[in-house]
Amino acid sequence: MQPSTRSTTRQWQGIIAHYGARMQIRRDVTPVTLLEGNTPLIPAPRLAEALGGGFELFLKYEGLNPTGSFKDRGMTAAITQAVAEGAQAVICASTGNTAASAAAYAARAGLKCIVLVPEGKIALGKLAGALSYGAEVLAIEGNFDDGLRLVRAASEHVPIAVVNSINPARLQGQKTAAFEICDALGEAPDWLCLPVGNAGNITAYWMGFTEYYNDGIIQRRPHLLGAQAEGAAPIVREHVVEKPETIATAIRIGNPARWQEAKQALTESKGRATAVSDEEILEWQAKIARLEGVFVEPACAAGIAAIAKGRREGWLNIEEQRVVSIMTGHGLKDPDAALKKAPQPRTIPASLDALLEALIR
Amino acid sequence: MQPSTRSTTRQWQGIIAHYGARMQIRRDVTPVTLLEGNTPLIPAPRLAEALGGGFELFLKYEGLNPTGSFKDRGMTAAITQAVAEGAQAVICASTGNTAASAAAYAARAGLKCIVLVPEGKIALGKLAGALSYGAEVLAIEGNFDDGLRLVRAASEHVPIAVVNSINPARLQGQKTAAFEICDALGEAPDWLCLPVGNAGNITAYWMGFTEYYNDGIIQRRPHLLGAQAEGAAPIVREHVVEKPETIATAIRIGNPARWQEAKQALTESKGRATAVSDEEILEWQAKIARLEGVFVEPACAAGIAAIAKGRREGWLNIEEQRVVSIMTGHGLKDPDAALKKAPQPRTIPASLDALLEALIR
């Protein structure tokens, strides 16, 4: 891909600079970028063993994007597009990650940003981010699905750009994660597993793999393993969930905007969607951190829990195969969820005797 | 630099794979890595304007390392070295960032990890990280300096590797950030500004710039601008601070381990150390996020506050110069500090009328 002509340094310049020729967005303005993308694909051999072994596992650590989640890929595209179209303000509904990302990129572009979040159901780190970046945060007495409905309706009454994943520029950015995985491995993996909430991300990944496949850059596309939480599993259950509930706030969505696209991607890929419990999510979140040193938000662990479930129940055959699991957000986004399962620190006096006793015990 | 021979992917493989030939550490074992380093150098033109303009500013966003702070650079080196030496357990004292990093890399290597933190004075995100990665966290009834003293003493009684920055491998890793800046810019910046706590980082940066300078890779070294908090400014005041206090917990240190090295680096670079108030720190933390979309922990803002102070007082001349400011940790490390200055979200009913009213208001 062509490097940005405005680059003042020799390093990675963000996904539009690197993959822009493959992105259907306006490219006649300077990209609004925080140098997102280029995230590490971390080998996870100890976690693979804990999942029964006999396959190769990588974690795509999207939590290392600038605002701590994969949302930055779509947002550099959506905000750049909004600037090109002359927008003065942007709006989105969010479970938290989109809010932080929209707020950050809007701040960088000097645009006003309004985000709607479900009252009392947003993780601390996500709220702190959105507020810090200067967004106007409105907590609505409803869930994500209510928020998205309101945002769509409001945009018909006031001149404001919607940057939810119903905005096509968002998927154009998000699909670049599929490109990066193929570029790093030299081929697509056999399986790609990821959490599915509003279903924009699974749609974008499939779009990315399909484009590389159609252009002959990869020789096959991966099977997709989509993970939902038991209390918020509309795609698995095949019906809307009126009151979605799960500790994995990022996928606490009952009526996904990209439901049909997700279903099609799952079918075309000969993949599968499955639901896992909050207990399994927290268990695997802890194991990912303790075995590999990778701290993720709960939703990410749903993908790994789905692998465990599929092997346990015998419907997932990944022997000798290569699996990439998407770690969509950093654990720091939701410190409270992590602390629920963690042992509390012990307090000791500041003396050598007390420390030695603690060490020997 | 030579690529890692064990690389299974074509992407960045961490700082030992990239810069190992310049690091004086044992290299006869597989590096323990989370693919740290290669962090973005983000142009910050709006922030530069808020600082009076007329110079070029970049933010080196070290908060995008795997555990959310620059500590990962030193830790990949220290834990790799510990594995080479046959250690079974590691220990450190920490204000939080080192604890999370040591815990993550120890987890990846399968080593036991014990961290000492000051009771009640550690940011939420840092504690959540360290506990999640499975470290044994001991809260001591004392401050960081007490903790470091205890760790040093304990290591003389039990077989355990100290991974604080008194461990020389740590600086070998941390100096790679200076290499990255020079590699990205093609030259050293005119000024490098950074927060100074235990003074390991300023020592490591100077080491890195000096090595590149001595090898002819850069033609000059930057001036260093070291920022301390007014309540924890031993290097500025030239005396130990018995009870250091500041909201910037990462630099809440009264008796820096690398005091002399920091002083020498400041002198040799024709630089300067200065102290800024907690109020200035919080003010600039908010501006960095609101103007550039970069969310950082409070300590990082001390460096930017120091630029503001230096220009205001007339002793800092950076006209037409290039300045790099080190953003040592992500804002998500300390969401509570960020929320202190942020406006609270407004709650509205889930109705279009209520939303439109809020938008127009």
XYZ file of C-alpha atoms in Angstrom:
722
model
C 0.000 0.000 0.000
C 1.118 3.558 -0.524
C 2.568 5.470 2.406
C 0.970 8.736 3.468
C 2.478 11.634 1.609
C 2.015 13.786 4.691
C 4.063 11.472 6.852
C 6.638 13.347 8.898
C 8.077 10.198 10.454
C 9.227 6.829 9.163
C 6.925 4.774 11.354
C 3.444 3.260 10.940
C 1.047 6.096 10.072
C -2.322 4.498 10.781
C -4.664 2.323 8.756
C -5.741 4.902 6.166
C -2.110 5.620 5.253
C -1.412 1.885 5.006
C -4.622 0.382 3.627
C -6.452 3.461 2.320
C -6.392 2.285 -1.304
C -8.592 -0.631 -0.187
C -11.003 1.514 1.823
C -14.103 2.977 0.195
C -14.034 6.310 1.986
C -13.363 9.895 0.952
C -9.612 10.355 0.750
C -9.459 14.000 -0.269
C -8.760 15.241 3.276
C -5.913 14.599 5.672
C -6.796 11.430 7.625
C -7.890 11.996 11.214
C -5.646 9.423 12.845
C -4.153 8.439 16.178
C -1.905 5.926 14.370
C -4.373 3.137 15.147
C -3.924 -0.438 13.862
C -0.740 -2.481 13.445
C -1.698 -4.288 16.665
C 0.286 -7.320 17.841
C -0.660 -10.892 16.977
C 0.575 -12.611 20.129
C 1.320 -16.368 20.158
C -0.573 -18.055 23.023
C 0.884 -21.560 23.487
C 0.070 -21.868 27.202
C -3.549 -20.864 26.630
C -3.772 -23.356 23.730
C -2.631 -26.092 26.124
C -5.306 -25.064 28.631
C -7.823 -25.438 25.781
C -6.709 -29.026 25.170
C -3.682 -28.410 22.961
C -2.915 -29.771 19.512
C -3.511 -26.496 17.679
C -1.825 -23.119 17.195
C -3.379 -20.058 18.833
C -2.755 -16.336 18.379
C -4.376 -13.420 20.173
C -4.936 -10.317 18.013
C -4.586 -7.693 20.749
C -6.906 -4.959 19.551
C -6.893 -3.491 23.066
C -3.611 -1.829 22.061
C -5.360 0.580 19.738
C -5.136 4.212 20.977
C -8.385 4.312 22.952
C -8.033 0.679 24.062
C -10.350 -1.104 21.620
C -10.797 -2.172 17.987
C -13.304 0.646 17.509
C -10.482 3.029 16.552
C -10.122 1.323 13.166
C -13.656 2.195 12.167
C -13.515 5.593 13.801
C -10.496 6.929 11.894
C -12.497 6.130 8.740
C -15.828 7.502 9.965
C -14.423 10.748 11.386
C -12.214 11.340 8.338
C -15.317 10.839 6.178
C -17.336 13.183 8.415
C -14.663 15.881 8.075
C -14.625 15.427 4.294
C -18.404 15.897 4.258
C -18.189 19.072 6.318
C -19.770 17.733 9.517
C -19.503 19.907 12.628
C -20.758 17.313 15.104
C -21.025 13.536 15.430
C -23.254 11.277 17.507
C -23.356 7.588 18.450
C -24.998 5.101 20.785
C -22.544 2.895 22.599
C -21.935 0.264 25.244
C -18.746 2.244 25.917
C -15.948 1.399 23.484
C -17.504 3.247 20.562
C -18.158 6.240 22.830
C -14.501 6.524 23.841
C -13.279 6.098 20.289
C -15.739 8.566 18.757
C -14.868 11.091 21.466
C -11.121 10.757 20.864
C -11.219 11.091 17.072
C -13.776 13.893 17.234
C -11.508 15.709 19.705
C -8.556 15.333 17.355
C -10.613 16.719 14.475
C -12.095 19.543 16.554
C -15.676 18.231 16.132
C -18.366 18.220 18.783
C -19.246 14.695 19.939
C -22.390 13.418 21.654
C -22.600 9.834 22.915
C -25.581 7.939 24.308
C -24.764 5.203 26.808
C -27.063 2.909 28.804
C -27.484 4.367 32.293
C -25.406 2.523 34.914
C -24.295 -0.184 32.466
C -21.051 1.214 31.146
C -17.615 0.110 32.333
C -15.615 2.649 34.343
C -12.665 2.911 31.960
C -14.928 3.531 28.999
C -16.823 6.303 30.750
C -13.589 7.910 31.971
C -12.271 7.864 28.412
C -15.328 9.363 26.748
C -15.611 12.124 29.351
C -11.886 12.883 29.270
C -11.849 13.291 25.510
C -14.500 15.965 26.007
C -17.586 14.253 24.615
C -21.022 15.188 25.883
C -22.174 11.931 27.466
C -25.917 11.359 27.795
C -26.941 8.399 29.963
C -30.295 7.166 28.715
C -32.866 5.299 30.730
C -32.712 2.331 28.357
C -30.280 -0.119 26.767
C -27.945 0.052 23.753
C -30.681 -0.896 21.325
C -32.842 2.016 22.552
C -29.854 4.322 22.141
C -29.203 3.247 18.569
C -32.859 3.723 17.671
C -32.806 7.254 19.128
C -29.566 8.206 17.392
C -30.966 7.132 14.021
C -34.163 9.086 14.607
C -32.391 12.215 15.860
C -30.095 12.344 12.821
C -33.189 12.862 10.668
C -34.040 16.024 12.599
C -30.676 17.710 13.231
C -27.530 17.988 11.055
C -25.260 15.529 12.826
C -23.237 12.566 11.502
C -24.009 9.144 12.988
C -20.761 7.222 13.579
C -22.258 3.946 14.770
C -21.388 0.880 12.718
C -24.497 1.474 10.590
C -22.173 4.106 9.081
C -20.506 2.211 6.198
C -17.171 3.970 6.700
C -16.868 2.170 10.041
C -16.749 -1.270 8.422
C -14.253 0.007 5.854
C -11.891 0.730 8.729
C -12.629 -2.356 10.774
C -11.981 -4.765 7.902
C -8.290 -3.757 7.971
C -7.779 -6.014 10.992
C -8.397 -8.989 8.682
C -5.775 -7.601 6.277
C -3.261 -7.260 9.108
C -3.775 -10.845 10.253
C -3.234 -12.182 6.729
C -0.233 -9.904 6.185
C 1.347 -11.095 9.444
C 0.714 -14.815 8.874
C 1.188 -14.818 5.095
C -2.209 -16.560 4.809
C -5.601 -16.557 6.510
C -5.909 -18.616 9.702
C -8.107 -21.755 9.687
C -10.452 -20.288 12.275
C -11.150 -16.765 13.441
C -13.054 -16.449 16.685
C -14.501 -13.261 18.087
C -17.252 -11.881 20.328
C -20.440 -10.812 18.531
C -22.549 -7.942 19.872
C -23.918 -5.498 17.316
C -22.285 -7.749 14.665
C -20.452 -4.957 12.846
C -17.072 -6.465 13.585
C -17.788 -9.995 12.330
C -19.262 -8.398 9.207
C -16.146 -6.284 8.706
C -13.731 -9.187 9.206
C -15.597 -11.276 6.648
C -15.516 -8.363 4.230
C -11.750 -8.043 4.705
C -11.010 -11.740 4.255
C -13.283 -11.896 1.225
C -11.561 -8.937 -0.454
C -8.115 -10.446 0.054
C -9.453 -13.792 -1.195
C -11.054 -12.314 -4.296
C -7.806 -10.503 -5.110
C -5.798 -13.705 -4.736
C -3.791 -12.432 -1.766
C -4.995 -15.366 0.353
C -5.943 -18.815 -0.948
C -8.778 -19.556 1.488
C -10.997 -17.772 4.009
C -11.220 -18.790 7.673
C -14.176 -20.402 9.396
C -15.772 -17.896 11.764
C -16.582 -18.777 15.358
C -18.912 -16.110 16.763
C -19.348 -15.943 20.538
C -22.307 -14.386 22.321
C -23.151 -14.239 26.029
C -26.001 -16.517 27.138
C -27.999 -13.512 28.383
C -27.521 -11.596 25.121
C -27.505 -14.186 22.333
C -30.038 -13.088 19.687
C -28.080 -14.552 16.758
C -27.643 -17.942 18.458
C -31.273 -18.071 19.653
C -32.568 -16.577 16.417
C -34.786 -14.051 18.160
C -34.494 -10.536 19.592
C -33.546 -10.406 23.284
C -35.631 -7.639 24.853
C -33.573 -7.229 28.022
C -30.006 -8.361 27.272
C -27.888 -9.058 30.361
C -24.218 -10.027 30.676
C -21.091 -8.943 32.527
C -19.507 -8.560 29.092
C -20.951 -5.073 28.574
C -19.385 -4.723 25.111
C -21.729 -7.434 23.748
C -24.797 -6.627 25.855
C -26.940 -6.152 22.751
C -30.295 -7.784 22.041
C -31.030 -6.664 18.474
C -27.832 -6.458 16.387
C -27.759 -3.888 13.563
C -25.744 -6.237 11.328
C -27.696 -9.403 12.160
C -28.268 -10.550 8.547
C -24.700 -9.803 7.470
C -23.373 -11.765 10.447
C -25.612 -14.713 9.668
C -24.473 -14.713 6.078
C -20.794 -14.540 7.074
C -21.235 -17.441 9.505
C -22.935 -19.529 6.826
C -20.521 -18.704 3.993
C -17.527 -19.417 6.200
C -18.936 -22.774 7.340
C -18.566 -21.395 10.840
C -20.759 -21.341 13.901
C -22.207 -19.024 16.528
C -22.485 -20.181 20.124
C -23.427 -18.767 23.514
C -21.287 -18.950 26.653
C -22.135 -18.150 30.267
C -20.855 -15.168 32.257
C -19.116 -17.660 34.526
C -17.203 -19.151 31.593
C -16.353 -15.641 30.361
C -14.841 -14.620 33.708
C -13.005 -17.936 34.049
C -11.309 -17.564 30.654
C -10.657 -13.855 31.139
C -8.613 -14.789 34.205
C -6.792 -17.598 32.367
C -5.849 -15.401 29.399
C -4.193 -12.978 31.842
C -2.593 -15.601 34.082
C -1.273 -17.862 31.317
C -0.274 -15.359 28.647
C 0.059 -11.998 30.380
C -2.703 -10.526 28.208
C -5.334 -8.531 30.108
C -8.612 -8.174 28.195
C -12.134 -6.972 28.783
C -14.687 -9.735 29.489
C -16.210 -9.837 25.970
C -12.866 -10.972 24.501
C -12.891 -14.036 26.703
C -16.194 -15.141 25.143
C -14.277 -16.141 22.009
C -11.874 -18.325 23.985
C -14.746 -19.770 26.057
C -16.431 -20.684 22.758
C -13.372 -22.691 21.697
C -13.454 -24.532 25.035
C -17.163 -25.232 24.639
C -16.861 -26.394 21.035
C -14.095 -28.866 21.889
C -15.893 -30.050 25.031
C -19.095 -30.697 23.087
C -17.244 -32.182 20.136
C -18.494 -29.906 17.348
C -15.284 -27.898 16.906
C -12.410 -29.653 15.147
C -9.249 -27.527 15.247
C -6.619 -30.284 15.480
C -3.361 -29.160 13.822
C -5.068 -25.932 12.795
C -4.232 -22.259 13.246
C -6.720 -20.203 15.242
C -6.761 -16.424 15.738
C -8.910 -15.034 18.540
C -9.742 -11.330 18.555
C -9.085 -9.526 21.834
C -11.346 -6.588 21.089
C -10.636 -4.393 24.129
C -8.060 -3.917 26.894
C -8.785 -5.215 30.399
C -8.141 -1.706 31.677
C -11.461 -0.710 30.111
C -13.305 -2.554 32.848
C -11.148 -2.859 35.975
C -14.168 -3.564 38.158
C -15.054 -6.740 36.234
C -11.483 -7.979 36.628
C -11.387 -7.259 40.348
C -14.543 -9.352 40.897
C -12.635 -12.589 40.300
C -9.234 -11.502 41.650
C -7.961 -12.193 45.161
C -7.573 -9.021 47.216
C -4.086 -7.802 48.169
C -2.828 -8.600 51.662
C -1.637 -5.682 53.791
C 1.610 -6.088 55.750
C 3.696 -3.717 57.904
C 6.701 -2.061 56.226
C 9.250 -4.370 57.901
C 11.686 -6.960 56.554
C 10.435 -9.581 58.998
C 6.865 -9.177 57.815
C 7.931 -9.378 54.148
C 10.104 -12.477 54.663
C 7.280 -14.164 56.517
C 4.914 -13.390 53.625
C 7.428 -14.720 51.079
C 8.105 -17.977 52.901
C 4.502 -18.685 53.782
C 18.743 -4.980 13.523
C 18.364 -8.684 12.984
C 14.880 -10.224 13.040
C 14.087 -12.951 15.516
C 14.823 -16.357 14.050
C 11.882 -17.764 15.983
C 9.431 -15.361 14.428
C 6.339 -17.125 13.132
C 4.802 -13.976 11.732
C 6.008 -11.107 9.571
C 5.117 -8.378 12.029
C 7.008 -6.526 14.797
C 8.316 -9.132 17.236
C 9.116 -6.996 20.278
C 12.138 -4.950 21.315
C 14.581 -7.820 21.913
C 13.965 -9.186 18.394
C 14.434 -5.699 16.949
C 17.082 -4.069 19.139
C 18.573 -7.061 20.978
C 22.019 -6.640 19.439
C 22.211 -3.295 21.292
C 20.975 -4.642 24.614
C 23.425 -5.969 27.179
C 21.332 -8.881 28.383
C 21.546 -12.676 28.120
C 20.279 -13.685 24.680
C 20.665 -17.453 24.923
C 16.989 -18.030 25.738
C 13.800 -17.318 23.809
C 12.757 -13.748 24.667
C 9.786 -13.431 27.009
C 7.797 -10.909 25.008
C 4.310 -9.501 24.571
C 5.489 -7.722 21.393
C 6.050 -4.520 23.373
C 7.564 -1.363 21.846
C 7.009 0.125 18.368
C 4.657 2.624 19.999
C 3.246 5.526 17.988
C 4.846 8.975 17.865
C 1.726 11.083 17.486
C 1.919 14.636 16.069
C 0.217 17.081 18.455
C -0.292 20.386 16.594
C -3.353 21.518 18.577
C -1.616 20.925 21.890
C 1.451 22.801 20.608
C -0.797 25.777 19.846
C -2.238 25.629 23.375
C 1.363 25.770 24.632
C 1.968 29.005 22.704
C 2.825 27.546 19.286
C 5.855 28.102 17.101
C 7.342 24.646 17.659
C 6.704 21.033 16.607
C 5.376 18.610 19.212
C 5.080 14.816 19.201
C 3.645 12.550 21.883
C 5.414 9.181 22.268
C 2.423 7.116 23.409
C 4.031 4.530 25.650
C 0.606 3.786 27.131
C 0.072 1.550 24.088
C 2.538 -1.030 25.363
C 0.817 -4.339 26.292
C 0.210 -3.603 29.984
C -0.458 0.077 29.339
C 2.876 1.641 30.276
C 6.528 2.032 29.237
C 7.525 -0.453 31.930
C 7.044 -3.337 29.471
C 10.248 -2.381 27.648
C 12.357 -2.950 30.719
C 10.347 -5.955 31.815
C 10.809 -8.021 28.649
C 14.544 -7.595 29.237
C 14.469 -8.234 33.003
C 12.218 -11.312 32.834
C 14.124 -12.772 29.877
C 17.325 -12.295 31.888
C 15.717 -13.857 34.963
C 14.665 -16.910 32.926
C 18.204 -17.221 31.510
C 19.577 -17.176 35.044
C 17.180 -19.883 36.184
C 15.010 -17.764 38.481
C 11.752 -19.293 39.709
C 10.287 -16.116 41.211
C 10.585 -12.342 40.819
C 9.815 -9.446 43.154
C 9.468 -5.683 42.843
C 8.277 -2.593 44.656
C 5.981 -0.413 42.593
C 3.682 2.577 42.436
C 1.621 0.349 40.131
C 2.909 0.324 36.561
C 5.922 -1.831 37.340
C 3.690 -4.210 39.308
C 1.353 -4.783 36.358
C 4.224 -5.212 33.921
C 6.227 -7.584 36.138
C 3.075 -9.628 36.763
C 2.276 -9.933 33.045
C 5.747 -10.965 31.902
C 6.193 -13.326 34.856
C 2.829 -14.919 33.973
C 3.944 -15.406 30.388
C 7.175 -17.038 31.555
C 5.428 -19.151 34.191
C 7.331 -17.488 37.058
C 5.917 -16.601 40.460
C 5.632 -12.828 40.967
C 5.392 -10.840 44.198
C 4.783 -7.089 44.100
C 4.869 -4.565 46.930
C 2.634 -1.532 46.516
C 1.958 1.385 48.869
C -1.286 0.724 50.729
C -4.208 2.748 49.372
C -2.015 4.744 46.983
C -2.200 2.696 43.827
C -4.434 3.535 40.868
C -7.362 1.189 40.208
C -6.298 0.074 36.732
C -2.824 -0.801 37.922
C -4.098 -2.898 40.816
C -6.636 -4.668 38.577
C -3.846 -5.467 36.128
C -1.386 -6.857 38.658
C -4.037 -9.004 40.340
C -5.449 -10.259 37.041
C -2.051 -11.379 35.793
C -1.879 -13.521 38.921
C 0.775 -11.717 40.949
C 0.756 -11.914 44.723
C 0.173 -8.285 45.677
C 1.332 -7.147 49.117
C 0.115 -3.728 50.208
C 2.667 -2.311 52.635
C 2.019 0.235 55.310
C 4.531 2.631 53.789
C 5.440 4.376 50.535
C 7.318 3.307 47.383
C 10.697 4.122 48.896
C 9.960 1.829 51.872
C 8.935 -0.889 49.444
C 12.114 -0.647 47.391
C 14.238 -0.786 50.554
C 12.399 -3.931 51.693
C 12.665 -5.637 48.303
C 16.420 -5.051 48.207
C 16.817 -6.403 51.749
C 14.598 -9.444 51.165
C 16.516 -10.485 48.046
C 19.593 -10.978 50.232
C 17.710 -13.561 52.313
C 15.659 -15.528 49.760
C 16.463 -16.633 46.173
C 14.301 -14.214 44.201
C 15.146 -11.871 41.321
C 14.528 -8.159 41.881
C 13.026 -6.617 38.715
C 12.930 -2.992 39.858
C 14.902 -0.532 37.764
C 17.918 -1.111 40.022
C 18.111 -4.281 37.867
C 20.405 -3.201 34.973
C 18.456 -5.268 32.410
C 15.506 -2.903 32.931
C 17.413 0.108 31.600
C 18.680 -1.964 28.662
C 15.071 -2.440 27.635
C 13.857 1.057 28.405
C 16.589 2.740 26.357
C 15.012 1.293 23.183
C 12.343 4.006 23.306
C 15.095 6.532 22.499
C 16.142 4.370 19.533
C 12.559 4.246 18.261
C 12.178 8.030 18.427
C 15.391 8.560 16.469
C 14.487 5.837 13.962
C 11.064 7.423 13.400
C 12.313 11.009 13.062
C 15.597 10.204 11.333
C 17.363 12.313 14.002
C 17.050 13.094 17.694
C 14.515 15.768 18.675
C 15.757 19.095 20.066
C 14.061 18.501 23.422
C 12.777 15.387 25.136
C 10.458 15.965 28.069
C 9.281 13.324 30.508
C 8.066 12.802 34.066
C 10.761 11.852 36.599
C 9.938 9.577 39.544
C 12.470 6.892 40.408
C 14.601 8.335 37.555
C 15.222 5.038 35.791
C 13.493 6.198 32.633
C 15.363 9.477 32.177
C 18.577 7.512 32.775
C 17.592 4.940 30.147
C 16.626 7.541 27.531
C 19.936 9.330 27.963
C 21.750 6.009 27.639
C 19.879 5.284 24.408
C 20.492 8.691 22.827
C 24.158 8.567 23.870
C 24.672 5.132 22.292
C 23.130 6.229 18.993
C 25.213 9.429 19.148
C 28.466 7.595 19.847
C 27.773 5.254 16.934
C 27.097 8.147 14.576
C 23.452 7.227 14.011
C 22.339 10.649 15.275
C 24.341 13.876 15.013
C 23.244 15.417 18.319
C 21.515 14.496 21.556
C 18.369 16.243 22.823
C 18.105 18.555 25.808
C 16.190 16.782 28.593
C 13.298 18.458 30.395
C 12.523 16.447 33.537
C 9.184 17.079 35.253
C 8.437 16.301 38.895
C 5.329 16.974 40.964
C 5.681 19.780 43.527
C 4.888 17.374 46.378
C 7.448 14.833 45.184
C 10.336 16.804 43.709
C 13.556 15.538 45.331
C 15.709 16.133 42.243
C 14.429 19.694 41.763
C 14.722 20.549 45.486
C 18.003 18.648 45.863
C 16.875 16.840 48.999
C 14.973 13.657 49.903
C 11.216 14.122 50.325
C 10.180 12.024 53.324
C 6.463 11.992 52.601
C 5.969 12.453 48.853
C 2.435 13.447 47.821
C 0.896 13.945 44.383
C -2.088 12.826 42.363
C 0.417 11.575 39.786
C 0.953 8.278 41.628
C 3.508 7.053 39.069
C 5.989 9.720 40.219
C 5.097 9.772 43.916
C 8.688 8.992 44.916
C 10.804 10.875 47.448
C 14.205 9.214 47.097
C 14.892 8.170 43.477
C 17.121 5.107 42.945
C 18.747 6.689 39.868
C 19.129 10.197 41.339
C 22.803 10.684 40.395
C 22.370 9.274 36.893
C 19.395 11.581 36.313
C 21.348 14.597 37.535
C 24.234 13.747 35.243
C 21.907 13.273 32.258
C 20.233 16.633 32.921
C 23.622 18.365 33.156
C 25.196 16.680 30.130
C 22.140 17.419 27.988
C 22.072 21.100 29.027
C 18.542 20.360 30.144
C 16.527 21.206 33.216
C 14.337 19.660 35.901
C 11.308 21.519 37.176
C 8.347 20.940 39.486
C 4.696 21.450 38.555
C 1.587 21.484 40.737
C -1.102 18.789 40.816
C -3.497 21.423 39.525
C -1.316 22.050 36.455
C -0.984 18.288 35.942
C -4.758 17.752 35.899
C -5.296 20.801 33.693
C -2.863 19.547 31.038
C -4.042 15.934 31.319
C -7.498 17.174 30.316
C -6.109 19.309 27.476
C -4.032 16.465 26.012
C -7.208 14.351 25.796
C -9.507 17.140 24.590
C -7.169 18.614 21.996
C -5.418 15.532 20.650
C -7.582 12.552 21.602
C -4.761 11.075 23.677
C -5.784 9.872 27.146
C -2.859 9.575 29.561
C -2.248 8.986 33.218
C -1.594 12.149 35.260
C 2.210 11.765 35.429
C 2.479 12.133 31.638
C 0.887 15.546 31.810
C 3.688 16.752 34.094
C 5.985 16.860 31.061
C 3.564 19.042 29.112
C 2.938 21.236 32.178
C 6.699 21.701 32.419
C 6.807 23.046 28.851
C 4.016 25.493 29.716
C 5.855 26.602 32.857
C 9.200 26.982 31.088
C 7.718 29.167 28.365
C 5.679 31.186 30.868
C 8.732 31.856 33.024
C 10.963 32.493 30.017
C 13.660 29.892 30.651
C 12.594 27.427 27.950
C 13.388 28.426 24.358
C 11.858 25.956 21.914
C 11.030 28.318 19.038
C 11.187 26.472 15.700
C 12.322 23.349 17.534
C 11.102 19.771 17.626
C 9.947 18.491 21.012
C 9.002 14.929 21.964
C 7.043 14.410 25.180
C 6.844 10.919 26.667
C 3.332 9.715 27.543
C 4.481 7.008 29.943
C 1.123 5.367 30.743
C -2.441 5.121 29.436
C -5.211 7.160 31.046
C -7.110 3.909 31.578
C -4.567 3.079 34.281
C -6.144 5.649 36.547
C -9.784 6.272 35.579
C -10.577 7.805 38.982
C -8.043 10.616 38.504
C -9.565 11.419 35.114
C -13.114 11.444 36.459
C -12.150 13.999 39.121
C -11.884 16.762 36.516
C -14.535 15.518 34.102
C -18.146 16.704 33.995
C -20.607 13.962 34.953
C -22.947 12.498 32.317
C -26.498 13.790 32.196
C -29.319 11.226 32.416
C -32.271 11.568 30.032
C -35.334 9.430 29.283
C -35.122 7.087 26.269
C -37.279 9.314 24.060
C -36.600 11.266 20.864
C -38.028 14.462 22.361
C -35.670 14.282 25.305
C -32.690 13.628 23.015
C -33.541 16.462 20.612
C -33.957 18.830 23.528
C -30.541 17.801 24.854
C -28.955 18.276 21.416
C -30.400 21.710 20.805
C -29.762 23.003 24.296
